[in-house]
PDB file of C-alpha atoms in Angstrom:
ATOM      1  CA  MET A   1     122.269  79.809  95.402  1.00 71.00           C
ATOM      2  CA  THR A   2     122.352  82.078  98.441  1.00 83.00           C
ATOM      3  CA  PRO A   3     118.841  82.495  99.954  1.00 89.00           C
ATOM      4  CA  LEU A   4     117.306  85.898  99.295  1.00 91.00           C
ATOM      5  CA  PHE A   5     117.317  87.100 102.881  1.00 94.00           C
ATOM      6  CA  GLU A   6     120.977  86.143 103.224  1.00 94.00           C
ATOM      7  CA  ARG A   7     121.874  88.714 100.540  1.00 95.00           C
ATOM      8  CA  ARG A   8     123.069  92.101 101.759  1.00 96.00           C
ATOM      9  CA  MET A   9     120.985  94.025  99.212  1.00 95.00           C
ATOM     10  CA  LEU A  10     117.730  93.199  97.442  1.00 95.00           C
ATOM     11  CA  ILE A  11     117.003  95.462  94.469  1.00 93.00           C
ATOM     12  CA  VAL A  12     113.263  95.555  93.743  1.00 95.00           C
ATOM     13  CA  ALA A  13     112.508  96.551  90.146  1.00 91.00           C
ATOM     14  CA  GLY A  14     109.480  96.684  87.854  1.00 90.00           C
ATOM     15  CA  LYS A  15     107.382  98.993  85.713  1.00 88.00           C
ATOM     16  CA  GLY A  16     105.358 101.811  87.250  1.00 88.00           C
ATOM     17  CA  GLY A  17     102.033 100.830  88.755  1.00 90.00           C
ATOM     18  CA  VAL A  18     102.803  97.188  89.607  1.00 93.00           C
ATOM     19  CA  GLY A  19     103.132  97.792  93.355  1.00 94.00           C
ATOM     20  CA  ARG A  20     106.932  97.791  93.486  1.00 94.00           C
ATOM     21  CA  THR A  21     107.023 100.042  96.566  1.00 95.00           C
ATOM     22  CA  THR A  22     104.458  97.925  98.393  1.00 96.00           C
ATOM     23  CA  VAL A  23     106.445  94.768  97.658  1.00 96.00           C
ATOM     24  CA  SER A  24     109.642  96.488  98.865  1.00 97.00           C
ATOM     25  CA  ALA A  25     107.940  97.279 102.166  1.00 97.00           C
ATOM     26  CA  ALA A  26     106.585  93.738 102.478  1.00 96.00           C
ATOM     27  CA  LEU A  27     109.993  92.206 101.680  1.00 96.00           C
ATOM     28  CA  GLY A  28     111.599  94.351 104.369  1.00 97.00           C
ATOM     29  CA  LEU A  29     109.072  93.190 106.953  1.00 97.00           C
ATOM     30  CA  ALA A  30     109.501  89.563 105.858  1.00 96.00           C
ATOM     31  CA  ALA A  31     113.284  89.767 106.190  1.00 96.00           C
ATOM     32  CA  ALA A  32     112.990  91.400 109.626  1.00 96.00           C
ATOM     33  CA  ALA A  33     110.711  88.571 110.757  1.00 95.00           C
ATOM     34  CA  THR A  34     113.656  86.190 110.273  1.00 94.00           C
ATOM     35  CA  GLY A  35     115.723  88.202 112.766  1.00 95.00           C
ATOM     36  CA  LYS A  36     117.547  90.445 110.266  1.00 96.00           C
ATOM     37  CA  ARG A  37     117.990  94.153 110.795  1.00 97.00           C
ATOM     38  CA  VAL A  38     116.629  95.771 107.650  1.00 98.00           C
ATOM     39  CA  ALA A  39     116.758  99.138 105.891  1.00 98.00           C
ATOM     40  CA  ILE A  40     114.167  99.894 103.210  1.00 98.00           C
ATOM     41  CA  VAL A  41     115.396 102.656 100.926  1.00 97.00           C
ATOM     42  CA  GLU A  42     113.940 105.031  98.347  1.00 95.00           C
ATOM     43  CA  LEU A  43     116.061 107.052  95.923  1.00 92.00           C
ATOM     44  CA  SER A  44     115.828 110.497  94.334  1.00 88.00           C
ATOM     45  CA  GLY A  45     114.018 112.027  97.288  1.00 91.00           C
ATOM     46  CA  MET A  46     110.910 109.878  96.846  1.00 93.00           C
ATOM     47  CA  ALA A  47     108.492 109.496  99.763  1.00 94.00           C
ATOM     48  CA  ASN A  48     106.165 106.686  98.658  1.00 94.00           C
ATOM     49  CA  LEU A  49     107.127 104.257 101.414  1.00 95.00           C
ATOM     50  CA  PRO A  50     106.300 106.310 104.557  1.00 96.00           C
ATOM     51  CA  PRO A  51     102.481 106.243 104.094  1.00 95.00           C
ATOM     52  CA  LEU A  52     102.613 102.438 104.040  1.00 95.00           C
ATOM     53  CA  PHE A  53     103.850 102.655 107.631  1.00 95.00           C
ATOM     54  CA  GLY A  54     101.601 105.502 108.715  1.00 93.00           C
ATOM     55  CA  LEU A  55     104.217 108.245 108.258  1.00 94.00           C
ATOM     56  CA  THR A  56     104.495 111.326 106.070  1.00 93.00           C
ATOM     57  CA  GLY A  57     107.400 113.100 104.389  1.00 94.00           C
ATOM     58  CA  ARG A  58     110.886 111.775 103.759  1.00 94.00           C
ATOM     59  CA  SER A  59     114.063 111.535 105.777  1.00 95.00           C
ATOM     60  CA  PHE A  60     117.702 110.918 104.859  1.00 94.00           C
ATOM     61  CA  SER A  61     118.231 109.798 108.449  1.00 93.00           C
ATOM     62  CA  PRO A  62     116.815 106.353 109.221  1.00 96.00           C
ATOM     63  CA  ARG A  63     113.383 106.176 110.843  1.00 97.00           C
ATOM     64  CA  THR A  64     112.312 103.001 112.632  1.00 97.00           C
ATOM     65  CA  VAL A  65     108.924 101.871 111.294  1.00 96.00           C
ATOM     66  CA  ALA A  66     108.690  98.327 112.687  1.00 96.00           C
ATOM     67  CA  PRO A  67     110.835  96.055 114.871  1.00 96.00           C
ATOM     68  CA  ASN A  68     114.262  95.777 113.172  1.00 97.00           C
ATOM     69  CA  VAL A  69     113.056  97.842 110.182  1.00 98.00           C
ATOM     70  CA  ASP A  70     114.305 101.329 109.300  1.00 98.00           C
ATOM     71  CA  LEU A  71     113.130 103.530 106.458  1.00 97.00           C
ATOM     72  CA  LEU A  72     115.117 106.197 104.636  1.00 96.00           C
ATOM     73  CA  SER A  73     114.963 108.295 101.491  1.00 96.00           C
ATOM     74  CA  MET A  74     118.006 109.826  99.854  1.00 93.00           C
ATOM     75  CA  THR A  75     118.974 112.272  97.150  1.00 89.00           C
ATOM     76  CA  SER A  76     122.210 112.396  95.191  1.00 83.00           C
ATOM     77  CA  ALA A  77     123.027 115.802  96.737  1.00 81.00           C
ATOM     78  CA  GLU A  78     122.765 114.338 100.242  1.00 84.00           C
ATOM     79  CA  CYS A  79     124.901 111.392  99.174  1.00 83.00           C
ATOM     80  CA  LEU A  80     127.512 113.688  97.631  1.00 78.00           C
ATOM     81  CA  ASP A  81     127.699 115.657 100.869  1.00 77.00           C
ATOM     82  CA  ASP A  82     128.063 112.411 102.805  1.00 78.00           C
ATOM     83  CA  PHE A  83     130.660 111.106 100.315  1.00 71.00           C
ATOM     84  CA  GLY A  84     132.631 114.332 100.668  1.00 65.00           C
ATOM     85  CA  GLN A  85     132.764 114.074 104.430  1.00 67.00           C
ATOM     86  CA  ARG A  86     133.439 110.337 104.677  1.00 63.00           C
ATOM     87  CA  LYS A  87     135.663 109.619 101.687  1.00 58.00           C
ATOM     88  CA  LEU A  88     137.196 112.935 100.676  1.00 54.00           C
ATOM     89  CA  ARG A  89     137.423 114.326 104.223  1.00 55.00           C
ATOM     90  CA  LEU A  90     136.065 117.687 103.101  1.00 53.00           C
ATOM     91  CA  THR A  91     135.453 120.436 105.632  1.00 51.00           C
ATOM     92  CA  ALA A  92     131.979 121.531 106.673  1.00 52.00           C
ATOM     93  CA  LEU A  93     132.391 124.733 104.626  1.00 45.00           C
ATOM     94  CA  VAL A  94     133.229 122.827 101.440  1.00 49.00           C
ATOM     95  CA  SER A  95     130.348 120.466 102.136  1.00 52.00           C
ATOM     96  CA  LEU A  96     128.049 123.484 102.332  1.00 50.00           C
ATOM     97  CA  VAL A  97     129.264 124.615  98.921  1.00 51.00           C
ATOM     98  CA  MET A  98     128.604 121.132  97.553  1.00 51.00           C
ATOM     99  CA  ARG A  99     124.918 121.556  98.373  1.00 55.00           C
ATOM    100  CA  SER A 100     124.624 124.569  96.080  1.00 53.00           C
ATOM    101  CA  ARG A 101     122.583 124.840  92.884  1.00 58.00           C
ATOM    102  CA  VAL A 102     125.765 124.733  90.833  1.00 50.00           C
ATOM    103  CA  VAL A 103     126.674 121.339  92.265  1.00 54.00           C
ATOM    104  CA  ARG A 104     123.140 120.036  91.740  1.00 58.00           C
ATOM    105  CA  ALA A 105     123.358 121.122  88.106  1.00 57.00           C
ATOM    106  CA  PHE A 106     126.695 119.287  87.834  1.00 54.00           C
ATOM    107  CA  LEU A 107     125.124 116.109  89.224  1.00 57.00           C
ATOM    108  CA  ASP A 108     122.349 116.276  86.647  1.00 58.00           C
ATOM    109  CA  ALA A 109     124.787 116.966  83.813  1.00 54.00           C
ATOM    110  CA  VAL A 110     127.034 113.923  84.318  1.00 56.00           C
ATOM    111  CA  PRO A 111     125.282 110.742  83.089  1.00 55.00           C
ATOM    112  CA  GLY A 112     124.907 108.174  85.830  1.00 69.00           C
ATOM    113  CA  LEU A 113     126.451 110.286  88.595  1.00 76.00           C
ATOM    114  CA  ASN A 114     123.208 110.683  90.548  1.00 80.00           C
ATOM    115  CA  ASP A 115     122.697 106.916  90.536  1.00 83.00           C
ATOM    116  CA  LEU A 116     126.343 106.197  91.328  1.00 82.00           C
ATOM    117  CA  LEU A 117     126.365 108.429  94.414  1.00 83.00           C
ATOM    118  CA  GLN A 118     123.196 106.894  95.795  1.00 88.00           C
ATOM    119  CA  LEU A 119     124.375 103.337  95.181  1.00 87.00           C
ATOM    120  CA  GLY A 120     127.712 104.267  96.722  1.00 86.00           C
ATOM    121  CA  LYS A 121     125.997 105.453  99.877  1.00 89.00           C
ATOM    122  CA  LEU A 122     124.058 102.201 100.144  1.00 91.00           C
ATOM    123  CA  GLU A 123     127.163 100.059  99.627  1.00 89.00           C
ATOM    124  CA  ASN A 124     129.046 102.170 102.174  1.00 89.00           C
ATOM    125  CA  MET A 125     126.260 101.777 104.746  1.00 91.00           C
ATOM    126  CA  LEU A 126     126.494  98.016 104.397  1.00 92.00           C
ATOM    127  CA  SER A 127     130.259  97.587 104.110  1.00 90.00           C
ATOM    128  CA  GLU A 128     131.783 100.431 106.116  1.00 87.00           C
ATOM    129  CA  PRO A 129     129.409 101.785 108.756  1.00 87.00           C
ATOM    130  CA  LEU A 130     131.059 104.345 111.007  1.00 83.00           C
ATOM    131  CA  PRO A 131     130.965 104.024 114.803  1.00 86.00           C
ATOM    132  CA  GLY A 132     127.460 104.929 115.868  1.00 87.00           C
ATOM    133  CA  ASP A 133     125.916 104.186 112.468  1.00 89.00           C
ATOM    134  CA  PRO A 134     123.145 101.559 112.302  1.00 93.00           C
ATOM    135  CA  VAL A 135     124.382  98.186 111.105  1.00 95.00           C
ATOM    136  CA  TYR A 136     122.053  96.417 108.676  1.00 97.00           C
ATOM    137  CA  ASP A 137     121.952  92.778 107.650  1.00 97.00           C
ATOM    138  CA  VAL A 138     119.717  93.389 104.631  1.00 97.00           C
ATOM    139  CA  MET A 139     118.951  96.478 102.574  1.00 97.00           C
ATOM    140  CA  VAL A 140     115.829  96.511 100.384  1.00 97.00           C
ATOM    141  CA  LEU A 141     116.089  99.065  97.584  1.00 95.00           C
ATOM    142  CA  ASP A 142     112.887 100.281  95.967  1.00 94.00           C
ATOM    143  CA  ALA A 143     114.480 100.911  92.567  1.00 89.00           C
ATOM    144  CA  PRO A 144     113.066 103.328  89.970  1.00 81.00           C
ATOM    145  CA  ALA A 145     110.594 102.115  87.343  1.00 77.00           C
ATOM    146  CA  THR A 146     111.788  99.715  84.646  1.00 60.00           C
ATOM    147  CA  GLY A 147     113.675 102.034  82.260  1.00 63.00           C
ATOM    148  CA  HIS A 148     115.478 104.016  84.936  1.00 58.00           C
ATOM    149  CA  GLY A 149     115.945 100.809  86.919  1.00 59.00           C
ATOM    150  CA  LEU A 150     118.094  99.380  84.116  1.00 66.00           C
ATOM    151  CA  THR A 151     120.073 102.631  83.973  1.00 70.00           C
ATOM    152  CA  LEU A 152     120.613 102.453  87.731  1.00 74.00           C
ATOM    153  CA  LEU A 153     122.026  98.939  87.508  1.00 71.00           C
ATOM    154  CA  ALA A 154     124.393  99.995  84.718  1.00 70.00           C
ATOM    155  CA  ALA A 155     125.493 103.244  86.414  1.00 67.00           C
ATOM    156  CA  ALA A 156     128.677 101.842  87.947  1.00 66.00           C
ATOM    157  CA  ARG A 157     129.941 100.335  84.710  1.00 70.00           C
ATOM    158  CA  SER A 158     129.111 103.497  82.771  1.00 69.00           C
ATOM    159  CA  MET A 159     130.986 105.683  85.244  1.00 63.00           C
ATOM    160  CA  ARG A 160     133.983 103.325  85.342  1.00 65.00           C
ATOM    161  CA  GLU A 161     134.239 103.453  81.561  1.00 64.00           C
ATOM    162  CA  MET A 162     133.943 107.241  81.565  1.00 66.00           C
ATOM    163  CA  THR A 163     136.312 108.028  84.466  1.00 66.00           C
ATOM    164  CA  ARG A 164     139.340 105.764  84.592  1.00 61.00           C
ATOM    165  CA  VAL A 165     140.935 107.325  87.683  1.00 61.00           C
ATOM    166  CA  GLY A 166     139.905 109.351  90.704  1.00 68.00           C
ATOM    167  CA  PRO A 167     137.470 108.902  93.605  1.00 68.00           C
ATOM    168  CA  PHE A 168     134.381 108.444  91.410  1.00 69.00           C
ATOM    169  CA  ALA A 169     136.150 105.778  89.347  1.00 74.00           C
ATOM    170  CA  ASP A 170     137.136 104.006  92.578  1.00 78.00           C
ATOM    171  CA  LEU A 171     133.553 104.226  93.812  1.00 76.00           C
ATOM    172  CA  ALA A 172     132.269 102.838  90.500  1.00 75.00           C
ATOM    173  CA  ARG A 173     134.582  99.828  90.728  1.00 82.00           C
ATOM    174  CA  ILE A 174     133.473  99.087  94.297  1.00 81.00           C
ATOM    175  CA  ILE A 175     129.789  99.240  93.348  1.00 81.00           C
ATOM    176  CA  GLU A 176     130.279  97.183  90.186  1.00 80.00           C
ATOM    177  CA  VAL A 177     132.009  94.401  92.127  1.00 82.00           C
ATOM    178  CA  PHE A 178     129.332  94.500  94.851  1.00 85.00           C
ATOM    179  CA  LEU A 179     126.381  94.281  92.450  1.00 84.00           C
ATOM    180  CA  ALA A 180     128.045  91.514  90.425  1.00 84.00           C
ATOM    181  CA  ASP A 181     128.396  89.336  93.536  1.00 88.00           C
ATOM    182  CA  ARG A 182     125.197  87.264  93.471  1.00 85.00           C
ATOM    183  CA  ASP A 183     125.853  86.168  97.050  1.00 90.00           C
ATOM    184  CA  LYS A 184     125.581  89.806  98.145  1.00 93.00           C
ATOM    185  CA  ALA A 185     123.109  91.457  95.772  1.00 91.00           C
ATOM    186  CA  GLY A 186     119.821  90.024  94.559  1.00 92.00           C
ATOM    187  CA  LEU A 187     117.389  91.311  91.952  1.00 92.00           C
ATOM    188  CA  VAL A 188     113.644  90.943  92.470  1.00 94.00           C
ATOM    189  CA  LEU A 189     111.232  91.864  89.674  1.00 94.00           C
ATOM    190  CA  VAL A 190     107.635  92.820  90.471  1.00 96.00           C
ATOM    191  CA  THR A 191     104.863  92.348  87.925  1.00 96.00           C
ATOM    192  CA  LEU A 192     101.094  91.925  87.694  1.00 96.00           C
ATOM    193  CA  PRO A 193      99.092  88.957  86.349  1.00 95.00           C
ATOM    194  CA  GLU A 194      98.246  90.964  83.236  1.00 94.00           C
ATOM    195  CA  SER A 195      99.451  90.691  79.662  1.00 94.00           C
ATOM    196  CA  LEU A 196     101.299  94.023  79.296  1.00 94.00           C
ATOM    197  CA  PRO A 197     103.161  93.972  82.651  1.00 93.00           C
ATOM    198  CA  VAL A 198     104.242  90.352  82.077  1.00 95.00           C
ATOM    199  CA  SER A 199     105.445  91.153  78.548  1.00 93.00           C
ATOM    200  CA  GLU A 200     107.424  94.133  79.837  1.00 91.00           C
ATOM    201  CA  SER A 201     108.873  92.008  82.636  1.00 91.00           C
ATOM    202  CA  LEU A 202     110.063  89.395  80.150  1.00 92.00           C
ATOM    203  CA  GLU A 203     111.610  92.164  78.037  1.00 90.00           C
ATOM    204  CA  MET A 204     113.400  93.522  81.093  1.00 88.00           C
ATOM    205  CA  ARG A 205     114.786  90.093  81.898  1.00 90.00           C
ATOM    206  CA  SER A 206     116.067  89.787  78.325  1.00 90.00           C
ATOM    207  CA  ALA A 207     117.794  93.163  78.658  1.00 84.00           C
ATOM    208  CA  LEU A 208     119.370  92.075  81.941  1.00 82.00           C
ATOM    209  CA  THR A 209     120.659  88.791  80.564  1.00 86.00           C
ATOM    210  CA  ARG A 210     122.181  90.615  77.597  1.00 82.00           C
ATOM    211  CA  ASP A 211     123.950  92.785  80.151  1.00 78.00           C
ATOM    212  CA  GLY A 212     125.341  89.763  81.967  1.00 78.00           C
ATOM    213  CA  THR A 213     122.988  89.532  84.941  1.00 82.00           C
ATOM    214  CA  ASP A 214     119.672  87.868  85.745  1.00 86.00           C
ATOM    215  CA  LEU A 215     116.750  87.856  88.135  1.00 91.00           C
ATOM    216  CA  ASP A 216     116.686  86.022  91.429  1.00 93.00           C
ATOM    217  CA  ALA A 217     112.937  86.180  91.923  1.00 94.00           C
ATOM    218  CA  VAL A 218     109.723  87.362  90.274  1.00 96.00           C
ATOM    219  CA  ILE A 219     106.888  88.468  92.519  1.00 97.00           C
ATOM    220  CA  VAL A 220     103.480  88.584  90.882  1.00 97.00           C
ATOM    221  CA  ASN A 221     101.477  91.165  92.780  1.00 96.00           C
ATOM    222  CA  ARG A 222      97.683  91.499  93.125  1.00 94.00           C
ATOM    223  CA  VAL A 223      96.776  87.974  92.077  1.00 94.00           C
ATOM    224  CA  ALA A 224      93.001  87.581  92.307  1.00 89.00           C
ATOM    225  CA  ALA A 225      91.576  84.541  94.049  1.00 85.00           C
ATOM    226  CA  ALA A 226      89.400  82.144  92.075  1.00 79.00           C
ATOM    227  CA  PRO A 227      85.824  83.532  92.026  1.00 76.00           C
ATOM    228  CA  LEU A 228      84.377  80.055  92.602  1.00 70.00           C
ATOM    229  CA  PRO A 229      85.676  77.057  94.563  1.00 65.00           C
ATOM    230  CA  ALA A 230      85.789  74.927  91.407  1.00 60.00           C
ATOM    231  CA  PRO A 231      85.569  77.061  88.229  1.00 52.00           C
ATOM    232  CA  PRO A 232      85.509  74.059  85.810  1.00 54.00           C
ATOM    233  CA  THR A 233      81.958  73.226  87.011  1.00 68.00           C
ATOM    234  CA  TRP A 234      80.698  76.749  86.328  1.00 59.00           C
ATOM    235  CA  GLY A 235      79.240  76.012  82.884  1.00 63.00           C
ATOM    236  CA  GLN A 236      76.954  73.282  84.219  1.00 63.00           C
ATOM    237  CA  ALA A 237      75.985  75.381  87.250  1.00 64.00           C
ATOM    238  CA  ARG A 238      75.089  78.361  85.067  1.00 61.00           C
ATOM    239  CA  ARG A 239      72.895  76.292  82.769  1.00 62.00           C
ATOM    240  CA  SER A 240      70.948  75.039  85.789  1.00 60.00           C
ATOM    241  CA  LEU A 241      70.567  78.501  87.333  1.00 62.00           C
ATOM    242  CA  GLU A 242      69.452  80.050  84.034  1.00 60.00           C
ATOM    243  CA  THR A 243      66.275  77.970  84.194  1.00 62.00           C
ATOM    244  CA  ILE A 244      65.151  80.152  87.112  1.00 63.00           C
ATOM    245  CA  GLU A 245      63.323  83.238  85.871  1.00 66.00           C
ATOM    246  CA  ASN A 246      64.716  86.057  87.986  1.00 63.00           C
ATOM    247  CA  SER A 247      66.236  89.279  86.597  1.00 63.00           C
ATOM    248  CA  ALA A 248      68.426  89.855  89.662  1.00 63.00           C
ATOM    249  CA  LEU A 249      69.803  86.318  89.388  1.00 61.00           C
ATOM    250  CA  THR A 250      70.499  86.836  85.666  1.00 61.00           C
ATOM    251  CA  HIS A 251      72.554  89.946  86.488  1.00 65.00           C
ATOM    252  CA  MET A 252      74.467  88.049  89.169  1.00 69.00           C
ATOM    253  CA  LEU A 253      75.225  85.247  86.722  1.00 66.00           C
ATOM    254  CA  ASP A 254      76.646  87.757  84.243  1.00 68.00           C
ATOM    255  CA  VAL A 255      78.915  89.216  86.958  1.00 70.00           C
ATOM    256  CA  VAL A 256      80.167  85.766  87.943  1.00 73.00           C
ATOM    257  CA  GLU A 257      80.685  84.854  84.278  1.00 70.00           C
ATOM    258  CA  LYS A 258      82.845  87.951  83.803  1.00 77.00           C
ATOM    259  CA  ASN A 259      84.939  87.122  86.878  1.00 77.00           C
ATOM    260  CA  VAL A 260      85.392  83.507  85.798  1.00 77.00           C
ATOM    261  CA  ALA A 261      86.600  84.671  82.368  1.00 79.00           C
ATOM    262  CA  GLN A 262      89.003  87.197  83.924  1.00 85.00           C
ATOM    263  CA  HIS A 263      90.411  84.546  86.237  1.00 84.00           C
ATOM    264  CA  ALA A 264      90.904  82.169  83.310  1.00 86.00           C
ATOM    265  CA  GLY A 265      92.852  84.915  81.515  1.00 89.00           C
ATOM    266  CA  GLN A 266      94.952  85.498  84.631  1.00 93.00           C
ATOM    267  CA  THR A 267      95.709  81.786  84.805  1.00 92.00           C
ATOM    268  CA  ARG A 268      96.879  81.746  81.169  1.00 94.00           C
ATOM    269  CA  ILE A 269      99.171  84.728  81.774  1.00 95.00           C
ATOM    270  CA  LEU A 270     100.704  83.117  84.867  1.00 95.00           C
ATOM    271  CA  GLU A 271     101.276  79.907  82.908  1.00 95.00           C
ATOM    272  CA  GLN A 272     103.052  81.915  80.190  1.00 94.00           C
ATOM    273  CA  LEU A 273     105.275  83.532  82.810  1.00 95.00           C
ATOM    274  CA  ARG A 274     106.223  80.140  84.244  1.00 94.00           C
ATOM    275  CA  ARG A 275     107.023  78.786  80.787  1.00 95.00           C
ATOM    276  CA  GLU A 276     109.330  81.656  79.901  1.00 95.00           C
ATOM    277  CA  ILE A 277     111.085  82.145  83.249  1.00 95.00           C
ATOM    278  CA  PRO A 278     113.704  79.450  84.037  1.00 93.00           C
ATOM    279  CA  SER A 279     112.789  77.129  86.888  1.00 91.00           C
ATOM    280  CA  GLU A 280     115.770  78.251  88.992  1.00 91.00           C
ATOM    281  CA  ILE A 281     114.231  81.740  89.278  1.00 93.00           C
ATOM    282  CA  LEU A 282     111.717  81.868  92.108  1.00 93.00           C
ATOM    283  CA  ILE A 283     108.177  82.943  91.146  1.00 95.00           C
ATOM    284  CA  HIS A 284     105.942  83.924  94.041  1.00 95.00           C
ATOM    285  CA  GLN A 285     102.360  85.201  93.977  1.00 95.00           C
ATOM    286  CA  LEU A 286     100.948  87.842  96.303  1.00 96.00           C
ATOM    287  CA  PRO A 287      97.184  88.093  96.744  1.00 93.00           C
ATOM    288  CA  ARG A 288      95.185  91.199  95.936  1.00 91.00           C
ATOM    289  CA  VAL A 289      94.486  92.968  99.234  1.00 88.00           C
ATOM    290  CA  GLY A 290      92.652  96.178 100.052  1.00 77.00           C
ATOM    291  CA  HIS A 291      91.295  98.774  97.693  1.00 76.00           C
ATOM    292  CA  GLY A 292      93.473 101.734  96.735  1.00 74.00           C
ATOM    293  CA  SER A 293      96.104 102.801  99.270  1.00 81.00           C
ATOM    294  CA  LEU A 294      97.068  99.991 101.624  1.00 89.00           C
ATOM    295  CA  THR A 295      97.010 100.273 105.400  1.00 89.00           C
ATOM    296  CA  PRO A 296     100.032  99.319 107.546  1.00 92.00           C
ATOM    297  CA  ASP A 297      98.152  96.157 108.607  1.00 93.00           C
ATOM    298  CA  GLU A 298      97.612  95.147 104.974  1.00 93.00           C
ATOM    299  CA  VAL A 299     101.306  95.709 104.209  1.00 94.00           C
ATOM    300  CA  ALA A 300     102.175  93.581 107.248  1.00 93.00           C
ATOM    301  CA  HIS A 301      99.888  90.843 105.891  1.00 93.00           C
ATOM    302  CA  LEU A 302     101.781  90.874 102.586  1.00 94.00           C
ATOM    303  CA  GLY A 303     105.025  90.668 104.549  1.00 94.00           C
ATOM    304  CA  GLN A 304     103.758  87.484 106.172  1.00 93.00           C
ATOM    305  CA  GLN A 305     102.912  86.106 102.721  1.00 92.00           C
ATOM    306  CA  LEU A 306     106.509  86.727 101.604  1.00 92.00           C
ATOM    307  CA  GLY A 307     108.018  85.021 104.619  1.00 87.00           C
ATOM    308  CA  VAL A 308     108.155  81.725 102.752  1.00 82.00           C
ATOM    309  CA  ILE A 309     110.724  83.036 100.269  1.00 82.00           C
ATOM    310  CA  GLY A 310     113.315  83.782 102.935  1.00 69.00           C
ATOM    311  CA  ALA A 311     115.017  80.414 102.517  1.00 64.00           C
ATOM    312  CA  SER A 312     114.709  80.471  98.725  1.00 69.00           C
TER     313      SER A 312
END
């Protein structure tokens, strides 16, 4: 199997709230640390990645956020304009018309067209950069949350089946071939060490396999460290400490007991994940860092943690 950082595109998927955007940023930094030039991309005009690098707003044009790492956010309207100029050789005036409300309504009305145009732009950036365009070794795509993420992956096939001929049909075929090439495109699923996210992740994998594809890696985000160096000895330690009459100590023991129980539950969930995910699919754990919004330094730390998967 081709190592992850040797793929041209890594699609990062997962349900909302699991830290998918943070993992996308960390993966981009990890890939860049191996000497790759990386683009980390958001779709649909999202701007969740910039704050992780100390920036605000969004930009269709690449912005350098770290050595060998660019960040960009795109919309289907911007991609359609770009597609018109690059592929259809439309004039600037026609391109201006294509940015109108009527065209935006058309994009929303055709199932899968928004996704197709954005995927087409990404594939074009990797395969056919124009003179003067940045050339990327790896593109990390922060895909939409689980349900839309599946729709995104199926967009090319849906459009090919709907439009047999024409430029959009040609674009759909190109994207479908690209995404089906497991040496070029990889799929990374982000989850949490909690029952519901893991269950939803396993359901998503089942949906993918029914559709003829599969995961390359699962990244379990926000894994809590063991609350004690050796939790199995906790019962004996607690019984000894309970002989000391001290209300503050009793409260502390209850807090530790709760954390030990939570960690035991986390361990059981991780064991379930390993049982149900085939051994050839990489499972990697990321530690819980920070509280709330992460700082650029904390994101960089997670990137270092993901460096080990580069050869996997």
